[in-house]
C-alpha atoms as one frame of an Amber mdcrd trajectory, in Angstrom:
protein
 -19.168   9.398   7.925 -17.671   6.128   6.573 -16.401   6.975   3.350 -12.630
   7.938   3.363 -10.713   8.745   0.356  -7.113   9.213  -0.283  -6.912  10.340
  -3.945  -5.795  13.312  -6.067  -9.412  14.843  -6.323  -9.088  16.245  -9.755
  -8.278  12.508 -11.113 -10.572  10.444  -8.933 -13.529   8.575 -10.726 -16.337
   6.072  -9.996 -14.885   3.697 -12.339 -14.433   0.009 -11.233 -11.316  -1.853
 -11.166  -9.901  -2.213 -14.451  -7.250  -5.185 -14.256  -6.541  -7.805 -11.726
  -4.693 -10.572 -13.279  -2.326 -13.175 -11.957   0.435 -14.717 -14.118   3.682
 -16.511 -14.042   6.479 -13.874 -14.766  10.015 -14.371 -14.916   9.923 -17.049
 -12.235   7.620 -14.966 -10.020   4.011 -15.149  -9.332   2.667 -11.638 -10.437
  -0.469  -9.637  -9.377  -1.234  -6.612 -11.228  -3.791  -3.955 -10.129  -4.878
  -1.130 -12.194  -7.594   1.470 -11.884  -9.163   3.542  -8.803  -8.764   1.821
  -5.552 -12.377   1.159  -4.618 -14.511  -0.737  -1.763 -14.139  -4.509  -2.597
 -10.738  -4.586  -3.767  -9.629  -6.507  -0.554 -12.275  -9.004  -1.286 -11.210
  -9.277  -5.005  -7.468  -9.955  -4.159  -8.511 -12.280  -1.573 -10.556 -14.288
  -3.875  -8.042 -14.247  -6.392  -5.334 -15.424  -4.121  -7.535 -18.233  -2.928
  -7.960 -19.570  -6.645  -4.376 -18.615  -7.863  -2.140 -18.556  -4.673  -0.307
 -15.609  -3.133   1.802 -13.497  -5.439   5.493 -13.034  -5.000   5.169  -9.602
  -6.339   2.262  -6.989  -6.861   2.401  -4.257  -9.531   0.159  -1.321  -8.907
  -0.942   1.531 -11.337  -3.504   3.740 -10.085  -4.444   7.449  -9.585  -5.777
   6.807  -6.026  -9.086   6.097  -4.336 -10.533   4.831  -1.098  -8.115   5.006
   1.864 -10.010   2.458   4.103  -9.708  -0.114   1.235  -6.137   0.774   0.490
  -5.198   0.087   4.207  -6.963  -3.057   4.244  -5.049  -4.226   1.089  -1.686
  -2.857   2.191  -2.062  -4.715   5.477  -2.951  -8.035   3.662   0.206  -7.620
   1.613   2.493  -6.660   4.261   1.234  -9.727   6.320   1.841 -11.964   3.289
   5.391 -10.681   3.015   4.684  -9.559  -0.610   7.034  -7.231  -2.614   4.686
  -4.289  -4.051   5.954  -1.939  -6.980   4.306   0.804  -9.028   3.687  -0.473
 -12.412   4.033   2.868 -14.120   6.369   2.071 -17.316   3.846   0.198 -19.375
   2.185   2.200 -21.942  -0.991   0.045 -21.846  -1.567   1.130 -18.453  -2.008
   4.726 -16.548   1.507   6.228 -15.896   1.042   6.968 -12.224   0.738   5.354
  -8.840  -0.573   8.056  -6.479  -2.268   8.443  -3.427  -4.181   5.351  -2.120
  -1.902   3.523  -4.806   1.197   4.731  -3.111  -0.036   3.763   0.274  -0.404
   0.286  -0.965   3.123   0.372  -2.349   4.630   1.532   1.031   3.068  -1.986
   2.403   6.115  -3.790   0.298   8.055  -5.939   2.530  11.169  -4.379   1.022
  11.000  -1.318  -1.067  12.207  -1.497  -4.779  15.246   0.629  -5.431  13.949
   2.064  -8.719  13.499   5.421 -10.495   9.550   4.669 -10.540   7.763   7.622
  -9.060   4.867   7.572  -6.312   2.743  10.405  -5.186   1.663  10.968  -1.775
  -0.232  13.579   0.078  -2.635  13.872   3.125  -6.000  12.121   3.149  -9.361
  13.642   2.618 -13.092  13.104   2.940 -15.566  12.971   0.051 -15.781  16.714
  -0.540 -19.521  16.926  -0.904 -19.930  15.371   2.546 -17.143  17.224   4.205
 -18.392  20.780   3.153 -21.834  20.255   4.680 -20.070  19.566   8.193 -19.927
  22.395  10.892 -16.107  23.347  11.442 -16.033  21.551  14.923 -17.370  18.232
  13.127 -14.754  18.567  10.472 -11.966  18.933  13.117 -13.065  16.004  14.869
 -13.408  13.823  11.791 -10.188  14.908  10.218  -8.398  14.209  13.633  -9.456
  10.570  13.543  -8.707  10.371   9.873  -5.509  11.705  10.176  -4.548   9.476
  13.269  -5.488   6.350  11.135  -3.327   7.442   8.251  -0.262   8.280  10.262
  -0.664   4.773  12.411  -0.851   2.867   9.182   2.203   4.833   7.840   4.116
   3.933  10.996   3.215   0.095  11.008   4.430   0.222   7.581   7.988   1.439
   8.442   7.813   5.326   7.431   9.577   7.505   9.390   7.912  10.338  11.190
   9.576  13.090   9.364   8.247  11.846   6.149   4.973  11.185   7.437   4.889
  14.907   8.418   5.979  15.926   4.695   3.179  13.908   3.426   0.619  15.268
   5.473   1.907  18.764   4.652   0.540  18.211   1.097  -3.040  19.210   0.577
  -5.595  16.887  -1.384  -4.677  19.259  -4.381  -1.073  18.557  -4.557   1.472
  15.810  -3.744   4.938  14.712  -2.864   6.270  13.093  -5.934   9.316  10.691
  -5.012  11.035   7.964  -6.758  11.359   4.704  -4.549  15.138   4.906  -4.900
  14.854   8.340  -3.086  12.313   7.303  -0.773  14.885   4.640   0.407  17.611
   7.185   0.844  15.522   9.229   3.230  13.673   6.410   4.830  15.623   3.028
   4.662  13.761  -0.212   4.615  10.948  -1.323   6.984  13.271  -1.579  10.256
  11.764  -4.719  11.801  11.473  -6.661   8.476  15.177  -5.745   7.259  16.565
  -6.709  10.830  14.657  -9.982  10.866  15.997 -10.902   7.718  19.434  -9.779
   8.349  19.158 -12.132  11.491  17.890 -15.268   9.587  19.596 -14.669   6.472
  23.156 -12.924   6.579  24.154 -11.243   3.360  22.139  -9.449   0.680  18.959
 -10.847  -0.622  20.594 -11.212  -4.118  23.307 -13.384  -2.319  20.905 -15.651
  -0.345  17.666 -15.831  -2.292  16.928 -19.451  -0.857  16.962 -18.415   2.487
  14.851 -15.029   1.793  12.248 -17.310   0.050  12.177 -19.696   3.214  11.720
 -16.686   5.490   9.150 -15.350   3.370   7.272 -18.585   3.484   7.711 -18.769
   7.385   6.390 -15.156   7.841   3.445 -15.814   5.533   2.263 -19.009   6.861
   2.428 -17.474  10.454   0.238 -14.541   9.190  -2.311 -17.028   7.675  -2.754
 -19.201  10.498  -3.918 -16.018  12.364  -6.701 -15.039  10.140  -9.448 -17.717
   9.606 -11.186 -15.515   6.891  -7.885 -16.190   4.545  -8.357 -20.009   4.986
  -7.648 -21.624   1.463  -4.831 -19.316   0.391  -1.845 -21.058  -0.385
């Protein structure tokens, strides 16, 4: 069973990606992604970055989608040291960042201390496929899926008790939390925060040049290790 979904089942659709754009905004290169997280998003993002460069900030707006694709994209953004934020305040965009969208937001090198809300819950398989499994096959498949998702969240710096809270929510519900409240309970990704503190004493706002230099160092180190990303600047 190769198709893994992390999304609110009542809202998930088969629509293709609606918006993927790269533009200059407020001195930052901003990538906006809107619509269901579907297979092929990782490739689209890589191709966009090869032609337009790595974004400083990614803005996400989506009800959810494919977990496998979300984790691919999330690991890409984390490796590139990108800030990822939910884009839920624009009246022109879907007013949500739930499920697979929220999983990608958690890949941000630092979590934005904002009132914007993300929705998180346990992953699930395509219901038509999962319903046809025996209960023993359902258990084996779900244990593998849960292990993959928990490992991803730990990799992103999410604390164990919050992962347990996420896993306590079924695919028909969600834990809705603002990024500000998430930070209060989780803090920032520990290894990144400590690395930045070691390289750049003081807060990010007080030492933006050092943070920018550290971001470049981390980004170039990541790109050198992945030949498929050759050509991204």
